Coordinates of C-alpha atoms and ligand atoms in Angstrom, one line a residue:
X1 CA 118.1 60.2 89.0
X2 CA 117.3 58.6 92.2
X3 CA 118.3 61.1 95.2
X4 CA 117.2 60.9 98.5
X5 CA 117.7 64.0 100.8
X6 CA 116.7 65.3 103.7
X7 CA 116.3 69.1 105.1
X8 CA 118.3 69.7 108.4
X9 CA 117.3 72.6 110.3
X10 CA 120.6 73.5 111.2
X11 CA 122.4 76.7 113.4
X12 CA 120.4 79.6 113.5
X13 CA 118.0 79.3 110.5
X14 CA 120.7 77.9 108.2
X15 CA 119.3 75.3 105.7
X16 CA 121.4 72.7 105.2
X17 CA 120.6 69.2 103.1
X18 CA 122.1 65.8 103.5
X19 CA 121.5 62.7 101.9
X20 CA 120.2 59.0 103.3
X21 CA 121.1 56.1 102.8
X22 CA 118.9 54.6 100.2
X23 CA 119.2 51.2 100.5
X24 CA 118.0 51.8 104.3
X25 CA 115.5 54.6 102.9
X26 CA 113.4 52.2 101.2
X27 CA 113.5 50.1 104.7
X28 CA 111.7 53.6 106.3
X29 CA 115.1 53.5 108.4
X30 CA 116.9 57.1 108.2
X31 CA 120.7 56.3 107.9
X32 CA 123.0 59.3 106.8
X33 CA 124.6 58.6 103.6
X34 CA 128.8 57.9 103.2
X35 CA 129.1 56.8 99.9
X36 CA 127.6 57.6 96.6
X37 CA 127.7 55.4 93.5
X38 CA 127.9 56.9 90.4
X39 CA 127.1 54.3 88.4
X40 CA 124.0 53.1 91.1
X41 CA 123.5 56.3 91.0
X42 CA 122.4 55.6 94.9
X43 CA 123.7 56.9 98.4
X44 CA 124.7 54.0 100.8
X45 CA 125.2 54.1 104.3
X46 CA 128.8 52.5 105.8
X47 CA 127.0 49.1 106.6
X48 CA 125.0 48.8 103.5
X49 CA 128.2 50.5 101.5
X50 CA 130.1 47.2 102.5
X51 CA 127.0 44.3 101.0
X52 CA 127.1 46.6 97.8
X53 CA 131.0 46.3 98.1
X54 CA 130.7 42.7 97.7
X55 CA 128.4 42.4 94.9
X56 CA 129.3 45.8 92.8
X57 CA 133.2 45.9 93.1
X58 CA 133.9 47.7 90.1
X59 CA 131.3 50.7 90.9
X60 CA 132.4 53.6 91.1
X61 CA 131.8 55.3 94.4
X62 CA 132.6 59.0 96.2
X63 CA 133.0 59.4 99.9
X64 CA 132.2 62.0 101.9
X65 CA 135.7 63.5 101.3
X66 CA 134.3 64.1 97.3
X67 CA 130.9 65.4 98.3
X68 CA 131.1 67.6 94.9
X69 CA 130.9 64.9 93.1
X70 CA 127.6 64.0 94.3
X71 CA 124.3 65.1 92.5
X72 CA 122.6 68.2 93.3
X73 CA 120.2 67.9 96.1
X74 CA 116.1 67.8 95.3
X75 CA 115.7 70.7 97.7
X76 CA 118.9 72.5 96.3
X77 CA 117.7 72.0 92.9
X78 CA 114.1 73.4 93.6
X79 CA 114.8 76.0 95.6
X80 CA 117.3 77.4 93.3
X81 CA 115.0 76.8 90.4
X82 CA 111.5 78.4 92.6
X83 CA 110.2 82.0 91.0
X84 CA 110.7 84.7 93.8
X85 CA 107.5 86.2 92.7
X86 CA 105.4 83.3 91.9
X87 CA 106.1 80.0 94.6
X88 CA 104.8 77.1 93.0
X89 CA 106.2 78.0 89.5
X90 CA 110.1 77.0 88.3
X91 CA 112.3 79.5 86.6
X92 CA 112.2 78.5 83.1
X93 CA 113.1 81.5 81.1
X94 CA 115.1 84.5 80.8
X95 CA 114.7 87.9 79.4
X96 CA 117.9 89.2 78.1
X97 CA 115.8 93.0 78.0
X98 CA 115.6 93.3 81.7
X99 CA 118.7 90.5 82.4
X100 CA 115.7 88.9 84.4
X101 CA 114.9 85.1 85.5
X102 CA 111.5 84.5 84.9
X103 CA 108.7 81.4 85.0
X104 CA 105.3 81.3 82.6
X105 CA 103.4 83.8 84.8
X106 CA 106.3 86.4 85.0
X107 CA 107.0 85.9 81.2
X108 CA 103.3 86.4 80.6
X109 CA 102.4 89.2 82.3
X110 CA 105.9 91.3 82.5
X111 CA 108.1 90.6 79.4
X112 CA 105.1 90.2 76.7
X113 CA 106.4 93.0 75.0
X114 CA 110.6 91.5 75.7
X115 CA 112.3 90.9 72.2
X116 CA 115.1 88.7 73.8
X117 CA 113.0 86.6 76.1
X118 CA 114.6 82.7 75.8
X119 CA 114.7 79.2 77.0
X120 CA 117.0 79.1 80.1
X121 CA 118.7 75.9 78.5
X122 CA 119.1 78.4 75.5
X123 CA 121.1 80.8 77.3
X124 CA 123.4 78.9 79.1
X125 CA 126.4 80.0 77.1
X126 CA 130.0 80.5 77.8
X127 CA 132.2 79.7 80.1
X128 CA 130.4 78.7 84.0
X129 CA 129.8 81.2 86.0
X130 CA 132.8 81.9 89.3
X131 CA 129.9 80.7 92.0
X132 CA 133.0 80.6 94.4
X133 CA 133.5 84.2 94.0
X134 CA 129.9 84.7 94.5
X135 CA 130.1 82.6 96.9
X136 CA 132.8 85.0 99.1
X137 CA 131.0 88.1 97.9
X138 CA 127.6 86.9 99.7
X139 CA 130.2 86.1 102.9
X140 CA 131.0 89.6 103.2
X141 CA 127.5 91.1 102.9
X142 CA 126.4 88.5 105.4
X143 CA 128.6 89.9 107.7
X144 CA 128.4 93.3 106.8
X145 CA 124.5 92.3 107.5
X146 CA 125.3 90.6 110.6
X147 CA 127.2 93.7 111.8
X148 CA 124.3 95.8 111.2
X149 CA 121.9 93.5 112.6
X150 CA 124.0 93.9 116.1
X151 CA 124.1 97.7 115.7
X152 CA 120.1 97.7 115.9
X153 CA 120.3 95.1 118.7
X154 CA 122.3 97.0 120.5
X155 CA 120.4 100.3 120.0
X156 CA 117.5 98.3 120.8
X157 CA 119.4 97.9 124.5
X158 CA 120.1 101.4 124.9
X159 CA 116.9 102.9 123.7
X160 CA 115.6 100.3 126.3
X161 CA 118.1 102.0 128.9
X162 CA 117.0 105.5 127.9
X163 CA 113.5 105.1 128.1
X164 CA 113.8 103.6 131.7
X165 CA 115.8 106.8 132.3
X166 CA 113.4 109.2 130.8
X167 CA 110.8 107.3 133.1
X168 CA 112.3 108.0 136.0
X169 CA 112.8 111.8 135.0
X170 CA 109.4 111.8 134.6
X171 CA 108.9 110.3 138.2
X172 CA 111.1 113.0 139.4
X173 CA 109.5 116.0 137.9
X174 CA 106.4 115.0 139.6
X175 CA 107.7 114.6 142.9
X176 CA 109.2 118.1 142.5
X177 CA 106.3 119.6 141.1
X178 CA 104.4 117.4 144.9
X179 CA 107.1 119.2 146.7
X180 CA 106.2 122.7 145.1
X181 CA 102.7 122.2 146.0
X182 CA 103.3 121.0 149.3
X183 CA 105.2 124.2 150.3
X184 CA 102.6 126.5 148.4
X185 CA 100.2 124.8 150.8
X186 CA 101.8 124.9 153.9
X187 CA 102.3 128.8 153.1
X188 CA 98.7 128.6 152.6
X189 CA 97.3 127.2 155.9
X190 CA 100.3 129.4 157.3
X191 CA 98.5 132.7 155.9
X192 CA 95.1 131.3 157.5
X193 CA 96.7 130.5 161.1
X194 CA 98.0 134.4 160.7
X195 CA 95.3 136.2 159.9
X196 CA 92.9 134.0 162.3
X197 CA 95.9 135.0 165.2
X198 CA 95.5 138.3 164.2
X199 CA 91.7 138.3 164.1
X200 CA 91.3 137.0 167.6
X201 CA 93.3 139.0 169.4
X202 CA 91.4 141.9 168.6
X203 CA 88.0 139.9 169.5
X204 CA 89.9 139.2 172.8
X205 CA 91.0 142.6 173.5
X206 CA 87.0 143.8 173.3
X207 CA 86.0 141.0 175.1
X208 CA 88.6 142.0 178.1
X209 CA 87.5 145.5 177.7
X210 CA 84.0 144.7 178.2
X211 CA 84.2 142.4 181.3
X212 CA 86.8 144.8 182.6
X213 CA 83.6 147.9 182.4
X214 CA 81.0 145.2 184.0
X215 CA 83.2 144.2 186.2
X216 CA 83.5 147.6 187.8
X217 CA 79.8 148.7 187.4
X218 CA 79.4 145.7 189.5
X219 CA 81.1 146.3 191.7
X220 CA 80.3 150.2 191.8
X221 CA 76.4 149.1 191.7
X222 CA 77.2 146.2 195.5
X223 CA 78.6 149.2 197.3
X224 CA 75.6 151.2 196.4
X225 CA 73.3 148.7 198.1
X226 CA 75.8 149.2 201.0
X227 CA 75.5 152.8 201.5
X228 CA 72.2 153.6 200.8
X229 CA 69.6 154.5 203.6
X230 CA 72.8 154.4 205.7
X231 CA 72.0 159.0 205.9
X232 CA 76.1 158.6 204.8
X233 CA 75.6 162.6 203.0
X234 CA 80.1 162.6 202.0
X235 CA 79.8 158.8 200.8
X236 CA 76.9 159.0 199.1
X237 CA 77.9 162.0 197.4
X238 CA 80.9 160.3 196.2
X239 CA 79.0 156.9 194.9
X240 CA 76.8 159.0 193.0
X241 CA 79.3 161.2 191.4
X242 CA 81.0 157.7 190.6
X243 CA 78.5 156.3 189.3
X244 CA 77.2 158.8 186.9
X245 CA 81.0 158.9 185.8
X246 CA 81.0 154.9 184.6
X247 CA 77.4 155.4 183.4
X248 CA 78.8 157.7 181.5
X249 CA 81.7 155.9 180.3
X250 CA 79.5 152.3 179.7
X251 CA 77.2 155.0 177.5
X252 CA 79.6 155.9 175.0
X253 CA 81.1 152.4 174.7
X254 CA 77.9 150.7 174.1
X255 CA 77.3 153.6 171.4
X256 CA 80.7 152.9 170.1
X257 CA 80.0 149.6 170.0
X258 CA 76.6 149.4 169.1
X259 CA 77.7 148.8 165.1
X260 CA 79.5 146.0 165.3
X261 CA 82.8 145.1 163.1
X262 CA 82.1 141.4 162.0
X263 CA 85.1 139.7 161.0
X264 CA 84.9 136.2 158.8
X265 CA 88.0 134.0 157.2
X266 CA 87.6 132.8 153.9
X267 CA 89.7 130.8 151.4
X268 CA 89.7 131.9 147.6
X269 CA 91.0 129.3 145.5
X270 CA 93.4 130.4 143.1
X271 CA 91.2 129.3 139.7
X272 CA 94.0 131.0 137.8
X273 CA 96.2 128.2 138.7
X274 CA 93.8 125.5 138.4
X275 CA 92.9 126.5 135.1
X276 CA 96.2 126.8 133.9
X277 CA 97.4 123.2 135.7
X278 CA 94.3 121.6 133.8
X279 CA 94.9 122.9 130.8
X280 CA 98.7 121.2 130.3
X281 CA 98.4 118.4 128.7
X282 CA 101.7 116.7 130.1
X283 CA 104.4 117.1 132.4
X284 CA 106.9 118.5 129.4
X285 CA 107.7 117.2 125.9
X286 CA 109.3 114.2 124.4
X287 CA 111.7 115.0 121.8
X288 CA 112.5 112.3 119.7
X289 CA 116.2 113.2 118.0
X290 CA 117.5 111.2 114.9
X291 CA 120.9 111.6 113.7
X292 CA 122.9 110.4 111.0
X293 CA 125.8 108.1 112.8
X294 CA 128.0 106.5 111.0
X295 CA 128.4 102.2 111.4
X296 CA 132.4 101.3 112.5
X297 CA 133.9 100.2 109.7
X298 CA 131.6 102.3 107.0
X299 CA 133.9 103.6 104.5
X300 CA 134.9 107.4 104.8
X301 CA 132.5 109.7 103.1
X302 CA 133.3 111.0 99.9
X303 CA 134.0 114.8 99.6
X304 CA 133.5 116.3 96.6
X305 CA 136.4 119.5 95.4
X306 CA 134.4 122.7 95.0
X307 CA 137.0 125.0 94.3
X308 CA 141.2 125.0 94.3
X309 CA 143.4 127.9 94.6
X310 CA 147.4 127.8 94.9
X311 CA 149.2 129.9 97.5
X312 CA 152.8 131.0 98.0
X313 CA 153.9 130.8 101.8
X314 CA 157.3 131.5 100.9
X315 CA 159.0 134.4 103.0
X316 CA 161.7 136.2 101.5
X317 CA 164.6 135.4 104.5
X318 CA 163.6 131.8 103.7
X319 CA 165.3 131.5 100.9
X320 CA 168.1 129.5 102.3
X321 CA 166.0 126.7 104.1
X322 CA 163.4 124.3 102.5
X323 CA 159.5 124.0 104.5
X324 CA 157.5 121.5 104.7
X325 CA 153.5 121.8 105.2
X326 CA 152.7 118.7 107.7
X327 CA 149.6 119.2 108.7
X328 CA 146.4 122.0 107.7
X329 CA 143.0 122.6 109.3
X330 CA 140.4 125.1 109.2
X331 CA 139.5 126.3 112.3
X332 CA 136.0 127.6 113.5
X333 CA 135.9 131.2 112.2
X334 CA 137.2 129.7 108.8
X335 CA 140.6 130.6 109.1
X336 CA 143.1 127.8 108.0
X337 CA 146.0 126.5 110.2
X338 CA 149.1 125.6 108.6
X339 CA 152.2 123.7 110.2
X340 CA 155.3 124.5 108.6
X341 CA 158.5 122.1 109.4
X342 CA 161.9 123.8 108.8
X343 CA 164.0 121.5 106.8
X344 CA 168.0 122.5 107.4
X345 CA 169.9 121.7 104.1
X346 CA 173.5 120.8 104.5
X347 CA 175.2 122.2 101.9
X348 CA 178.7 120.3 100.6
X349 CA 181.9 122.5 100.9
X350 CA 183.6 122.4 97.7
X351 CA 187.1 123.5 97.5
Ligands
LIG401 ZN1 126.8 50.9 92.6
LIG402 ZN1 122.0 51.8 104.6
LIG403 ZN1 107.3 84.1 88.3
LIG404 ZN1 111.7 91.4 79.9

């Protein structure tokens, strides 16, 4: 049979065939076929449908309004018939052991041993198969599929959204953990700028001390240059008795001072902290949950009964009035919550 078809590449990756014109094929001109002619068994295009009008009238042909009436497709027809497992082999056989299609190479190696391996023109028997129903069955796993396939894409956007978030937690720890060590260094250099106040004001108070003692020995030793040889016996006596006092006194603090209290500033790095600091290996963790969720639309779970026991929530002085259970739970320290509706029953007056 004479078919001539092309391969569309269609929506999304949907494969769709259509037929030329054949007439016009055999021209190298592609012309989508309108009519087929059953008894041509050829496709013909609108313009070349009308020449074989006039010389075929009686031919039998199917427009595009009876497309099931035209032959299977080349490309339907092999693709159907292609082994899964093995490309470049057609499905010739079937084993009725393992209700499997096979070609030579599957029937060779993997149903040697089959007892009910046969022809597949041999076991086409019965009534056709309901490809319509098929048909709608694969519709609802393809959307079913296609619902799935936007649940990922969509969790593909928020993971996207989360991990831009976790980023910028990250960003934020560190500048918390800067702004820690900022203020454990400014408290730092504050201890140094203490201690070193601290430090040189006592320097400063033995400098004063010291220049204050020269200062009058100095001045004790001018006025002795002033006096002397002057036969002054009361002033004289005076100076010298002065004298020998601050002699005295600059004595005892040069002894006092003579071992000297050198004070130093040093700074003593914390290696506790260092080591501890160098030996994280991150700023935290990353937990990675997973969770069972179920789809929209995914049909309720199925609970299995474990146990059944029968209880009588009758009270005695309801005996006149019927109750109806409308709803029942079990709350969080397993107790179970029952809500009872009061039925009134309007009882007929007979006289
Ligand atoms: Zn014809
Ligand atoms: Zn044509
Ligand atoms: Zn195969
Ligand atoms: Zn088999």
């Amino acid at each position: 049979m004479a078919t001539f078809s092309q391969t569309t590449l269609g929506k999304g990756s949907d494969l769709f065939t259509d037929f030329c014109c054949s007439p016009c094929l055999e021209h190298k001109i592609d012309q989508w076929a309108e009519f087929y002619c059953d008894n041509c068994l050829k496709f013909y295009c609108a313009k070349c449908t009308n020449l074989h009008g006039q010389w075929f009238g009686t031919h039998v042909t199917y427009g595009r309004g009876d497309t099931h009436k035209w032959p299977v497709s080349k490309e339907v027809e092999d693709f159907i018939q292609k082994c899964d497992l093995h490309e470049d082999k057609r499905l010739e056989m079937f084993c009725n052991d393992h209700s499997q299609l096979c070609c030579n190479n599957c029937a060779f190696v993997n149903h040697r041993q089959c007892a009910k391996v046969a022809l597949i023109s041999e076991s086409v028997k019965g009534p056709l198969p309901d490809l319509q129903q098929i048909s709608r069955k694969i519709q609802t796993f393809l959307e079913d599929l296609e619902e799935l396939q936007n649940y990922w894409d969509t969790h593909m956007q928020s993971l996207k959204v989360l991990f831009n978030k976790q980023l910028h937690e990250i960003t934020d720890t560190r500048q918390k953990i800067n702004t820690i060590l900022d203020k454990i260094e400014q408290n730092t250099i504050k201890e140094l700028e203490d201690k070193m106040t601290s430090l040189r004001a006592s320097v400063k108070t033995n400098v004063d001390n010291c220049s204050k003692l020269q200062n009058k020995l100095k001045r004790l030793s001018d006025t002795i240059h002033e006096i002397v040889d002057k036969g002054k016996a009361e002033l004289s006596f005076i100076a010298s008795k002065k004298c020998l006092e601050k002699i005295k006194q600059s004595e005892a603090y040069l002894i006092e001072k003579l071992v000297q209290v050198e004070s130093s500033l040093t700074f003593q790095a914390d290696s506790d902290f260092q080591q501890h600091l160098s030996k994280l290996s991150g700023l935290g963790r990353i937990v990675v949950c997973t969770q069972a969720v179920p789809l929209p639309g995914a049909p309720d779970q199925i609970l299995a009964v474990q146990g059944k026991s029968e209880y009588n929530v009758n009270i005695p002085s309801d005996a006149e009035k019927r109750f109806d259970i409308r709803a029942i739970c079990v709350l969080l320290n397993d107790q179970i919550l029952v809500v009872i509706i009061q039925i009134m029953i309007i009882k007929e007056l007979s006289y």
